[in-house]
Amino acid sequence: MTMTMTLTVPPRSANSRLAGLPVAVIGAGPVGLAAAAHLLERGLDVVIFEAGSRAGSAIAEWAHTRLFSPWTYLLDPASVRLLEATGWHAPNGEHSPTGGDLLDSYLAPLAHTPALQPRIRLGSRVTAVSRQGMDRTRSSGRAGTPFLLRVEHGGTTTDVLARAVIDTSGTWRTPNPLTAAGLEPTIGADRIVTGLPDVLGRDRDRFAGKRVLVVGAGHSAANSLLALAALPHTQISWAIRNPTAARVFTGADDQLPDRASIGHRVDQLVATGRITLVDQFEIDAIDASDESGDSGAGVRALGRRAGIPFSLDADVIVNATGFRPDLELLREVRLGLDDIVEAPRALAPLIDPNLHSCGTVPPHGVAELTHPEPNFFIAGMKSYGRAPTFLLATGYEQVRSIADELADNHEGARIVNLVLPETGVCSTSPADSGCCGAPDAESATIGASCCR
Ligand SMILES: Cc1cc2nc3c(=O)[nH]c(=O)nc-3n(C[C@H](O)[C@H](O)[C@H](O)COP(=O)(O)OP(=O)(O)OC[C@H]3O[C@@H](n4cnc5c(N)ncnc54)[C@H](O)[C@@H]3O)c2cc1C
């Protein structure tokens, strides 16, 4: 059953077809909630669709992992203003929280503020975005035609109208495939774990005493390696595509000490032989293994090492090769995306991991985030496409700028202010590939020299 629902809100737009419609935000992660807070401050109404059962449901899946940024860089100013009105106090700014802390001390209280709570639709997955009665081929009157979002909720499909759309749905549910070709392996899916398994908690039995192959050269891989090393009798191999894991073995000039510490500890475990580093390994396929580990027959990663055929057996593989945006729901939207990074065209050169570290990405806002589709924006993690360099502070400034634009403060929207911590994780030198040390910096397809 498909219904069309119009939310009742005060008129904002002079255009009669857009009057009374809210701005639709896709995803109640930290950036989606921040977008809503900024829009409400400017008197624009908003509805937030969240596929999960709670705000921050992607973060809930890596709640056991500690962020490398301290609280100072994790709080959005407009969201803080909403929270402080409820008597909330900010956590200690110097301390780096876990994902669980971020949820409990910030996102959950924010989602429960009187301003946001009635506007969040939980369990509501946006499956498509279009214009009312107008697919992407129709040009006439496009800007004045309401957006139409198809939303699935508890077995019911509803079409919802909106005057503008901000897609902050992240990339967590679309990890990069394991193979160097960027395609899913045809077999072995039951032996591959993606993302950040809770190795020392929930997922312990899957890894304890096993032969584990971790693939990827970013901080997700590093976090998993550190946890695996704490499990006795677990054999750990670590496959990367480049000759060195320079992005994990961080520099002393990283202004985020928690991130520097992760790299240092992994470096030591490699040096002592606890972790076997297999560099220059490009995986082409996963096959059944004829060697059996403690858990029976395992899998074999087949490919090339420095160009020579090579294979590695394991009981379980952790795919930590990064993420890519889900663009399927945006098929009817006119997007202007870079061919390589899949970020907005004007943003892509600013975040190219071959050139920029997390700290050197220049501040940017609506001017760089604009698509050919009027009043449609991708912000947050998803706006970086396949680039791994995203930081929350960047996303908060993105949505502040977008909110100003939608509130007709075009000048304010184009003044962007952002100071990010410099990092020694990713050199700006293309010579060592310059890939960023953000959590999942292993995208296989960004630029020619990007590593994983
Ligand atoms: C392990 C890890 C550590 C990190 N550490 C740091 C750090 O220290 N500092 C830092 O600045 N950044 C860090 N990041 C990067 C980044 O800030 C986070 O990934 C952050 O969660 C991104 O926020 P977001 O709001 O853009 O997306 P998300 O947090 O991914 O939120 C997106 C939301 O959209 C929902 N959604 C998805 N699809 C749909 C749909 N179709 N319809 C409706 N809802 C949908 C999801 O359920 C989710 O709740 C880290 C990331 C990871 C994975």
Short mmCIF file of C-alpha atoms and ligand atoms in Angstrom, two decimals:
data_model
loop_
_atom_site.label_atom_id
_atom_site.label_comp_id
_atom_site.label_asym_id
_atom_site.label_seq_id
_atom_site.Cartn_x
_atom_site.Cartn_y
_atom_site.Cartn_z
CA MET A 1 0.00 0.00 0.00
CA THR A 2 1.42 3.44 -0.96
CA MET A 3 0.03 6.60 0.59
CA THR A 4 0.94 10.22 -0.03
CA MET A 5 1.34 12.15 3.19
CA THR A 6 1.72 15.88 3.57
CA LEU A 7 3.02 17.05 6.94
CA THR A 8 1.23 20.08 8.33
CA VAL A 9 3.68 22.87 9.01
CA PRO A 10 3.57 26.67 8.79
CA PRO A 11 4.14 28.05 5.27
CA ARG A 12 7.72 29.07 4.47
CA SER A 13 8.06 29.25 0.75
CA ALA A 14 6.42 31.81 -1.51
CA ASN A 15 6.00 29.03 -4.06
CA SER A 16 2.49 27.68 -3.62
CA ARG A 17 3.43 24.07 -4.28
CA LEU A 18 6.25 24.16 -1.72
CA ALA A 19 4.41 26.20 0.89
CA GLY A 20 3.95 24.36 4.15
CA LEU A 21 6.32 21.54 3.25
CA PRO A 22 9.20 20.62 5.56
CA VAL A 23 12.83 20.01 4.66
CA ALA A 24 13.37 16.24 4.66
CA VAL A 25 16.55 14.92 6.27
CA ILE A 26 17.53 11.31 5.49
CA GLY A 27 19.28 9.69 8.45
CA ALA A 28 19.37 10.61 12.14
CA GLY A 29 23.11 10.27 12.61
CA PRO A 30 25.06 13.12 14.19
CA VAL A 31 25.06 15.17 10.97
CA GLY A 32 21.36 14.60 10.21
CA LEU A 33 20.41 15.71 13.73
CA ALA A 34 22.72 18.72 13.40
CA ALA A 35 21.05 19.62 10.08
CA ALA A 36 17.67 19.55 11.81
CA ALA A 37 18.94 21.70 14.70
CA HIS A 38 20.31 24.34 12.29
CA LEU A 39 17.13 24.36 10.20
CA LEU A 40 14.90 24.77 13.24
CA GLU A 41 17.06 27.66 14.51
CA ARG A 42 16.30 29.41 11.22
CA GLY A 43 12.57 28.78 11.49
CA LEU A 44 12.45 26.03 8.85
CA ASP A 45 10.49 22.93 9.68
CA VAL A 46 12.04 19.54 9.20
CA VAL A 47 11.23 15.85 9.23
CA ILE A 48 14.00 13.30 9.82
CA PHE A 49 13.70 9.76 8.50
CA GLU A 50 15.84 7.16 10.26
CA ALA A 51 15.99 3.58 9.00
CA GLY A 52 17.13 2.20 12.35
CA SER A 53 15.28 1.87 15.62
CA ARG A 54 17.17 4.75 17.24
CA ALA A 55 19.06 7.90 16.34
CA GLY A 56 22.70 7.08 15.61
CA SER A 57 21.88 3.49 14.73
CA ALA A 58 24.98 3.13 12.52
CA ILE A 59 27.19 4.27 15.41
CA ALA A 60 25.42 1.76 17.68
CA GLU A 61 27.03 -0.98 15.58
CA TRP A 62 30.53 0.24 16.47
CA ALA A 63 29.63 1.43 19.98
CA HIS A 64 32.55 -0.57 21.43
CA THR A 65 35.11 1.43 19.40
CA ARG A 66 36.79 4.55 20.76
CA LEU A 67 36.77 7.60 18.49
CA PHE A 68 40.09 9.31 17.89
CA SER A 69 38.64 12.83 18.18
CA PRO A 70 38.06 14.36 21.60
CA TRP A 71 34.59 15.67 22.48
CA THR A 72 35.57 19.21 21.41
CA TYR A 73 35.43 18.11 17.78
CA LEU A 74 32.32 15.96 18.08
CA LEU A 75 29.63 18.41 19.18
CA ASP A 76 27.60 20.56 16.79
CA PRO A 77 27.00 24.11 18.04
CA ALA A 78 23.28 24.31 17.14
CA SER A 79 22.68 20.88 18.67
CA VAL A 80 24.49 21.96 21.82
CA ARG A 81 22.20 24.99 22.04
CA LEU A 82 19.14 22.72 21.84
CA LEU A 83 20.59 20.42 24.49
CA GLU A 84 21.65 23.18 26.87
CA ALA A 85 18.08 24.45 26.89
CA THR A 86 17.19 21.13 28.55
CA GLY A 87 19.88 21.49 31.28
CA TRP A 88 22.38 19.17 29.53
CA HIS A 89 26.10 19.66 30.24
CA ALA A 90 28.79 18.94 27.65
CA PRO A 91 31.23 16.10 28.44
CA ASN A 92 34.90 16.87 29.13
CA GLY A 93 36.21 18.28 25.85
CA GLU A 94 39.67 16.71 26.12
CA HIS A 95 38.44 13.15 26.38
CA SER A 96 37.76 10.87 23.37
CA PRO A 97 34.53 8.90 23.80
CA THR A 98 33.58 5.48 22.49
CA GLY A 99 30.77 5.26 19.97
CA GLY A 100 28.58 4.15 22.88
CA ASP A 101 29.51 7.27 24.88
CA LEU A 102 28.71 9.44 21.86
CA LEU A 103 25.27 7.87 21.70
CA ASP A 104 24.50 7.95 25.42
CA SER A 105 25.91 11.36 26.30
CA TYR A 106 25.08 13.29 23.15
CA LEU A 107 22.98 11.75 20.37
CA ALA A 108 20.28 10.10 22.48
CA PRO A 109 19.63 13.22 24.61
CA LEU A 110 19.70 15.34 21.44
CA ALA A 111 17.16 13.10 19.70
CA HIS A 112 14.93 13.38 22.79
CA THR A 113 14.92 17.17 22.96
CA PRO A 114 11.38 18.56 22.63
CA ALA A 115 12.36 20.24 19.34
CA LEU A 116 13.70 17.13 17.60
CA GLN A 117 11.86 14.18 19.08
CA PRO A 118 8.46 14.78 17.38
CA ARG A 119 10.20 15.28 14.05
CA ILE A 120 12.17 12.01 13.95
CA ARG A 121 10.51 9.05 12.21
CA LEU A 122 12.30 5.93 13.47
CA GLY A 123 12.20 2.66 11.54
CA SER A 124 11.58 4.69 8.37
CA ARG A 125 13.88 3.89 5.46
CA VAL A 126 13.91 6.24 2.48
CA THR A 127 14.10 4.00 -0.57
CA ALA A 128 13.78 6.63 -3.31
CA VAL A 129 13.86 10.38 -3.85
CA SER A 130 12.22 12.08 -6.83
CA ARG A 131 10.06 15.12 -7.64
CA GLN A 132 6.26 14.92 -7.50
CA GLY A 133 5.12 13.76 -10.94
CA MET A 134 8.53 14.45 -12.42
CA ASP A 135 11.38 12.00 -13.04
CA ARG A 136 14.94 13.21 -13.68
CA THR A 137 14.35 13.73 -17.40
CA ARG A 138 11.80 16.56 -16.91
CA SER A 139 13.31 20.03 -16.70
CA SER A 140 10.49 22.55 -16.76
CA GLY A 141 9.46 23.91 -13.33
CA ARG A 142 11.73 21.52 -11.48
CA ALA A 143 12.79 23.89 -8.69
CA GLY A 144 9.19 24.70 -7.78
CA THR A 145 8.03 21.09 -7.68
CA PRO A 146 7.98 19.32 -4.31
CA PHE A 147 10.38 16.47 -3.68
CA LEU A 148 8.74 13.10 -3.23
CA LEU A 149 10.39 10.65 -0.85
CA ARG A 150 9.32 7.03 -0.77
CA VAL A 151 9.53 5.81 2.82
CA GLU A 152 9.20 2.23 4.05
CA HIS A 153 8.00 1.82 7.62
CA GLY A 154 6.86 -1.44 9.18
CA GLY A 155 5.74 -3.02 5.92
CA THR A 156 3.94 0.09 4.69
CA THR A 157 5.23 2.34 1.92
CA THR A 158 4.41 6.04 2.12
CA ASP A 159 5.19 8.87 -0.30
CA VAL A 160 6.11 12.06 1.55
CA LEU A 161 6.47 15.54 0.08
CA ALA A 162 9.24 17.98 1.02
CA ARG A 163 10.48 21.39 -0.14
CA ALA A 164 14.16 20.38 0.08
CA VAL A 165 16.15 17.23 0.87
CA ILE A 166 19.38 16.76 2.81
CA ASP A 167 20.73 13.22 2.48
CA THR A 168 22.82 12.47 5.57
CA SER A 169 22.40 8.71 5.40
CA GLY A 170 26.11 7.92 5.81
CA THR A 171 27.93 5.01 4.18
CA TRP A 172 28.00 2.45 6.99
CA ARG A 173 25.66 -0.03 5.28
CA THR A 174 27.56 -0.08 1.99
CA PRO A 175 31.09 -1.29 2.72
CA ASN A 176 33.57 -1.66 -0.11
CA PRO A 177 33.78 -5.21 -1.43
CA LEU A 178 36.88 -7.17 -0.51
CA THR A 179 38.31 -7.72 -3.96
CA ALA A 180 40.72 -5.38 -5.70
CA ALA A 181 38.24 -5.18 -8.59
CA GLY A 182 35.67 -3.66 -6.24
CA LEU A 183 33.21 -6.53 -6.72
CA GLU A 184 31.75 -8.82 -4.09
CA PRO A 185 33.46 -12.23 -3.87
CA THR A 186 31.21 -14.87 -5.38
CA ILE A 187 31.65 -17.30 -2.47
CA GLY A 188 32.68 -17.23 1.17
CA ALA A 189 30.32 -14.49 2.36
CA ASP A 190 29.60 -16.46 5.55
CA ARG A 191 33.32 -16.23 6.42
CA ILE A 192 33.60 -12.50 5.83
CA VAL A 193 32.79 -9.98 8.56
CA THR A 194 32.50 -6.33 7.53
CA GLY A 195 32.95 -3.17 9.58
CA LEU A 196 34.12 -3.27 13.15
CA PRO A 197 33.26 -6.55 14.86
CA ASP A 198 33.09 -6.47 18.66
CA VAL A 199 36.02 -8.87 18.91
CA LEU A 200 36.36 -8.80 22.69
CA GLY A 201 32.62 -8.75 23.38
CA ARG A 202 29.61 -9.84 21.34
CA ASP A 203 31.61 -11.46 18.50
CA ARG A 204 34.37 -13.08 20.56
CA ASP A 205 33.47 -16.69 19.72
CA ARG A 206 33.77 -15.95 16.04
CA PHE A 207 37.45 -15.02 16.44
CA ALA A 208 38.93 -16.65 19.55
CA GLY A 209 41.50 -19.31 18.63
CA LYS A 210 40.92 -18.84 14.89
CA ARG A 211 43.07 -17.83 11.93
CA VAL A 212 41.90 -14.33 11.17
CA LEU A 213 42.79 -12.29 8.10
CA VAL A 214 42.19 -8.53 8.42
CA VAL A 215 42.09 -6.64 5.11
CA GLY A 216 42.51 -2.87 4.94
CA ALA A 217 44.95 -0.17 5.93
CA GLY A 218 42.83 2.29 7.86
CA HIS A 219 41.91 2.73 11.47
CA SER A 220 39.04 0.26 11.38
CA ALA A 221 41.58 -2.40 10.47
CA ALA A 222 43.89 -1.13 13.21
CA ASN A 223 41.14 -1.26 15.84
CA SER A 224 40.26 -4.83 14.90
CA LEU A 225 43.94 -5.85 14.91
CA LEU A 226 44.44 -4.49 18.42
CA ALA A 227 41.39 -6.32 19.72
CA LEU A 228 42.37 -9.57 18.00
CA ALA A 229 45.86 -9.38 19.49
CA ALA A 230 44.27 -9.51 22.94
CA LEU A 231 42.71 -12.91 22.15
CA PRO A 232 45.03 -15.80 23.08
CA HIS A 233 45.80 -18.42 20.40
CA THR A 234 44.34 -16.31 17.63
CA GLN A 235 46.55 -16.14 14.53
CA ILE A 236 46.41 -12.74 12.87
CA SER A 237 47.35 -11.87 9.30
CA TRP A 238 46.94 -8.35 8.02
CA ALA A 239 46.68 -7.75 4.27
CA ILE A 240 47.25 -4.34 2.70
CA ARG A 241 47.63 -3.32 -0.91
CA ASN A 242 50.50 -0.88 -0.52
CA PRO A 243 54.14 -1.59 0.38
CA THR A 244 53.67 0.09 3.79
CA ALA A 245 50.84 0.82 6.18
CA ALA A 246 51.99 4.41 6.53
CA ARG A 247 48.54 5.71 7.33
CA VAL A 248 48.15 3.48 10.36
CA PHE A 249 51.71 3.89 11.58
CA THR A 250 50.99 7.49 12.37
CA GLY A 251 53.36 10.40 12.69
CA ALA A 252 54.32 12.13 15.92
CA ASP A 253 52.73 15.35 14.68
CA ASP A 254 49.20 13.98 14.76
CA GLN A 255 47.14 16.43 16.80
CA LEU A 256 44.76 13.59 17.66
CA PRO A 257 46.87 11.58 20.15
CA ASP A 258 44.35 8.74 20.41
CA ARG A 259 44.75 8.09 16.71
CA ALA A 260 48.53 8.25 16.96
CA SER A 261 48.47 5.75 19.82
CA ILE A 262 46.48 3.18 17.79
CA GLY A 263 49.06 3.24 15.02
CA HIS A 264 51.94 2.98 17.44
CA ARG A 265 50.49 -0.08 19.15
CA VAL A 266 49.80 -1.86 15.85
CA ASP A 267 53.32 -1.05 14.72
CA GLN A 268 54.72 -2.76 17.82
CA LEU A 269 52.57 -5.86 17.35
CA VAL A 270 53.85 -6.19 13.79
CA ALA A 271 57.43 -5.69 14.96
CA THR A 272 57.10 -8.43 17.60
CA GLY A 273 55.51 -10.85 15.12
CA ARG A 274 52.14 -11.04 16.90
CA ILE A 275 50.59 -9.74 13.68
CA THR A 276 51.86 -10.95 10.31
CA LEU A 277 51.76 -8.06 7.87
CA VAL A 278 51.21 -9.14 4.26
CA ASP A 279 51.87 -6.08 2.14
CA GLN A 280 51.23 -5.53 -1.58
CA PHE A 281 48.47 -8.17 -1.58
CA GLU A 282 45.65 -7.58 -4.05
CA ILE A 283 42.78 -10.01 -3.47
CA ASP A 284 41.07 -11.23 -6.63
CA ALA A 285 38.77 -13.92 -5.24
CA ILE A 286 37.77 -15.93 -2.21
CA ASP A 287 37.73 -19.70 -2.53
CA ALA A 288 37.20 -22.72 -0.31
CA SER A 289 40.37 -23.71 1.52
CA ASP A 290 41.64 -27.28 1.53
CA GLU A 291 43.43 -26.53 4.81
CA SER A 292 41.28 -26.87 7.91
CA GLY A 293 41.60 -24.71 10.96
CA ASP A 294 40.06 -25.35 14.38
CA SER A 295 36.66 -24.40 13.02
CA GLY A 296 36.79 -26.79 10.08
CA ALA A 297 37.34 -25.84 6.45
CA GLY A 298 38.18 -22.19 6.03
CA VAL A 299 38.52 -19.84 3.11
CA ARG A 300 41.41 -18.89 0.89
CA ALA A 301 42.06 -15.36 -0.30
CA LEU A 302 43.57 -15.59 -3.78
CA GLY A 303 45.31 -12.83 -5.63
CA ARG A 304 48.67 -11.32 -6.37
CA ARG A 305 51.41 -10.18 -4.05
CA ALA A 306 53.68 -7.65 -5.70
CA GLY A 307 52.33 -9.00 -8.99
CA ILE A 308 53.06 -12.68 -8.24
CA PRO A 309 50.20 -15.18 -7.59
CA PHE A 310 49.67 -15.50 -3.85
CA SER A 311 47.08 -16.95 -1.47
CA LEU A 312 46.34 -16.90 2.23
CA ASP A 313 44.14 -19.26 4.27
CA ALA A 314 41.93 -18.14 7.12
CA ASP A 315 38.93 -19.19 9.18
CA VAL A 316 37.42 -15.75 9.07
CA ILE A 317 38.20 -12.56 7.14
CA VAL A 318 37.57 -9.06 8.48
CA ASN A 319 36.83 -6.73 5.58
CA ALA A 320 37.96 -3.28 6.72
CA THR A 321 38.40 -1.79 3.26
CA GLY A 322 36.20 1.25 3.78
CA PHE A 323 32.81 2.35 2.51
CA ARG A 324 31.05 3.77 -0.52
CA PRO A 325 27.82 5.78 -0.83
CA ASP A 326 24.50 4.12 -1.65
CA LEU A 327 23.36 6.08 -4.70
CA GLU A 328 20.51 3.75 -5.68
CA LEU A 329 17.86 5.74 -3.80
CA LEU A 330 18.96 8.87 -5.70
CA ARG A 331 18.38 7.53 -9.24
CA GLU A 332 15.72 10.15 -10.03
CA VAL A 333 17.76 13.04 -8.63
CA ARG A 334 20.12 15.06 -10.82
CA LEU A 335 23.45 14.53 -9.12
CA GLY A 336 26.75 16.16 -9.94
CA LEU A 337 29.25 13.62 -8.64
CA ASP A 338 32.94 13.21 -9.31
CA ASP A 339 33.62 10.13 -11.44
CA ILE A 340 36.26 8.73 -9.09
CA VAL A 341 35.48 9.81 -5.53
CA GLU A 342 31.65 9.94 -5.93
CA ALA A 343 31.58 13.17 -3.94
CA PRO A 344 29.98 16.40 -5.25
CA ARG A 345 32.14 17.62 -8.15
CA ALA A 346 33.37 20.82 -6.52
CA LEU A 347 34.13 19.03 -3.25
CA ALA A 348 36.01 16.07 -4.72
CA PRO A 349 39.31 17.85 -5.43
CA LEU A 350 39.29 19.28 -1.91
CA ILE A 351 39.03 15.88 -0.27
CA ASP A 352 41.04 13.76 -2.68
CA PRO A 353 42.95 11.47 -0.32
CA ASN A 354 45.93 11.60 -2.65
CA LEU A 355 46.34 15.25 -1.76
CA HIS A 356 44.76 15.98 1.61
CA SER A 357 44.93 14.65 5.12
CA CYS A 358 41.96 14.91 7.48
CA GLY A 359 43.26 18.15 8.89
CA THR A 360 44.10 19.81 5.62
CA VAL A 361 40.72 19.48 3.91
CA PRO A 362 39.69 23.10 3.41
CA PRO A 363 36.46 24.29 4.99
CA HIS A 364 33.54 24.03 2.60
CA GLY A 365 29.82 24.57 2.49
CA VAL A 366 26.89 24.94 0.18
CA ALA A 367 28.91 26.22 -2.76
CA GLU A 368 30.83 22.94 -2.93
CA LEU A 369 27.85 20.75 -2.02
CA THR A 370 25.42 21.98 -4.67
CA HIS A 371 24.08 19.52 -7.26
CA PRO A 372 22.30 20.25 -10.53
CA GLU A 373 19.11 19.35 -8.59
CA PRO A 374 17.92 22.55 -6.86
CA ASN A 375 17.58 22.28 -3.07
CA PHE A 376 19.00 18.79 -2.88
CA PHE A 377 22.16 18.19 -0.84
CA ILE A 378 24.27 15.27 0.34
CA ALA A 379 26.05 16.04 3.63
CA GLY A 380 27.99 14.22 6.33
CA MET A 381 29.94 11.03 5.74
CA LYS A 382 28.05 10.33 2.50
CA SER A 383 29.12 13.67 1.00
CA TYR A 384 32.72 12.41 0.91
CA GLY A 385 31.69 9.54 -1.35
CA ARG A 386 34.53 7.00 -1.30
CA ALA A 387 37.01 9.38 0.31
CA PRO A 388 37.85 8.32 3.86
CA THR A 389 38.76 11.73 5.21
CA PHE A 390 35.47 12.80 6.76
CA LEU A 391 35.36 14.36 10.22
CA LEU A 392 32.19 15.28 12.10
CA ALA A 393 33.25 18.90 12.58
CA THR A 394 33.31 19.20 8.78
CA GLY A 395 29.79 17.81 8.52
CA TYR A 396 28.43 20.21 11.12
CA GLU A 397 29.75 23.19 9.16
CA GLN A 398 28.34 21.71 5.94
CA VAL A 399 24.81 21.56 7.33
CA ARG A 400 25.11 24.99 8.97
CA SER A 401 25.90 26.38 5.53
CA ILE A 402 23.08 24.42 3.83
CA ALA A 403 20.59 25.61 6.47
CA ASP A 404 21.59 29.23 5.81
CA GLU A 405 21.11 28.69 2.09
CA LEU A 406 17.65 27.18 2.55
CA ALA A 407 16.75 30.08 4.87
CA ASP A 408 17.69 32.48 2.03
CA ASN A 409 20.84 33.73 3.83
CA HIS A 410 22.93 33.12 0.73
CA GLU A 411 25.80 35.32 1.88
CA GLY A 412 26.07 33.60 5.27
CA ALA A 413 25.90 30.22 3.55
CA ARG A 414 29.06 31.03 1.65
CA ILE A 415 31.11 32.09 4.67
CA VAL A 416 32.55 28.88 6.06
CA ASN A 417 34.58 28.67 9.25
CA LEU A 418 36.25 25.51 10.33
CA VAL A 419 39.49 24.71 12.12
CA LEU A 420 40.38 21.04 12.07
CA PRO A 421 43.23 19.34 13.88
CA GLU A 422 46.34 18.80 11.79
CA THR A 423 47.36 15.22 11.51
CA GLY A 424 50.53 13.34 11.01
CA VAL A 425 48.62 10.27 9.91
CA CYS A 426 48.38 11.35 6.34
CA SER A 427 51.12 13.27 4.78
CA THR A 428 50.12 15.68 2.04
CA SER A 429 52.87 14.23 -0.08
CA PRO A 430 51.50 12.28 -3.01
CA ALA A 431 54.70 10.24 -2.87
CA ASP A 432 53.47 8.14 0.04
CA SER A 433 49.97 8.24 -1.41
CA GLY A 434 48.71 10.70 1.17
CA CYS A 435 45.74 8.56 2.10
CA CYS A 436 44.08 9.75 5.23
CA GLY A 437 44.03 7.95 8.49
CA ALA A 438 40.34 8.44 9.02
CA PRO A 439 38.60 5.32 10.23
CA ASP A 440 38.27 3.50 6.96
CA ALA A 441 40.83 4.74 4.62
CA GLU A 442 41.10 1.76 2.36
CA SER A 443 38.83 2.52 -0.52
CA ALA A 444 40.26 0.62 -3.43
CA THR A 445 39.20 3.01 -6.11
CA ILE A 446 40.17 6.51 -5.07
CA GLY A 447 42.86 7.81 -7.29
CA ALA A 448 45.68 5.82 -8.68
CA SER A 449 47.98 5.76 -5.70
CA CYS A 450 45.57 5.38 -2.82
CA CYS A 451 46.39 2.48 -0.61
CA ARG A 452 44.57 -0.05 1.44
C1 LIG B 1 34.78 3.47 13.88
C2 LIG B 1 34.64 4.89 13.45
C3 LIG B 1 35.29 5.87 14.17
C4 LIG B 1 35.17 7.21 13.80
N1 LIG B 1 35.82 8.14 14.53
C5 LIG B 1 35.68 9.45 14.21
C6 LIG B 1 36.31 10.45 14.99
O1 LIG B 1 37.03 10.17 15.94
N2 LIG B 1 36.13 11.75 14.65
C7 LIG B 1 35.33 12.12 13.61
O2 LIG B 1 35.15 13.32 13.39
N3 LIG B 1 34.73 11.20 12.82
C8 LIG B 1 34.89 9.88 13.10
N4 LIG B 1 34.29 8.91 12.31
C9 LIG B 1 33.70 9.32 11.02
C10 LIG B 1 32.28 9.90 11.05
O3 LIG B 1 32.27 11.07 11.83
C11 LIG B 1 31.23 8.93 11.55
O4 LIG B 1 31.13 7.87 10.62
C12 LIG B 1 29.84 9.57 11.72
O5 LIG B 1 28.98 8.60 12.26
C13 LIG B 1 29.25 10.09 10.41
O6 LIG B 1 28.03 10.73 10.70
P1 LIG B 1 26.83 10.83 9.65
O7 LIG B 1 25.71 11.49 10.40
O8 LIG B 1 27.31 11.45 8.41
O9 LIG B 1 26.45 9.32 9.27
P2 LIG B 1 25.99 8.10 10.18
O10 LIG B 1 26.44 8.25 11.59
O11 LIG B 1 26.41 6.87 9.44
O12 LIG B 1 24.41 8.23 10.21
C14 LIG B 1 23.63 7.94 9.09
C15 LIG B 1 22.24 7.51 9.57
O13 LIG B 1 21.40 7.37 8.43
C16 LIG B 1 20.60 6.21 8.58
N5 LIG B 1 20.21 5.75 7.24
C17 LIG B 1 21.00 5.14 6.31
N6 LIG B 1 20.30 4.95 5.18
C18 LIG B 1 19.06 5.43 5.41
C19 LIG B 1 17.88 5.50 4.59
N7 LIG B 1 17.87 5.07 3.33
N8 LIG B 1 16.76 6.05 5.14
C20 LIG B 1 16.77 6.51 6.41
N9 LIG B 1 17.86 6.46 7.23
C21 LIG B 1 18.99 5.93 6.70
C22 LIG B 1 21.50 5.24 9.32
O14 LIG B 1 20.74 4.25 9.99
C23 LIG B 1 22.24 6.17 10.28
O15 LIG B 1 21.60 6.29 11.52
C24 LIG B 1 34.38 7.58 12.67
C25 LIG B 1 33.73 6.56 11.95
C26 LIG B 1 33.86 5.24 12.33
C27 LIG B 1 33.15 4.18 11.52
#
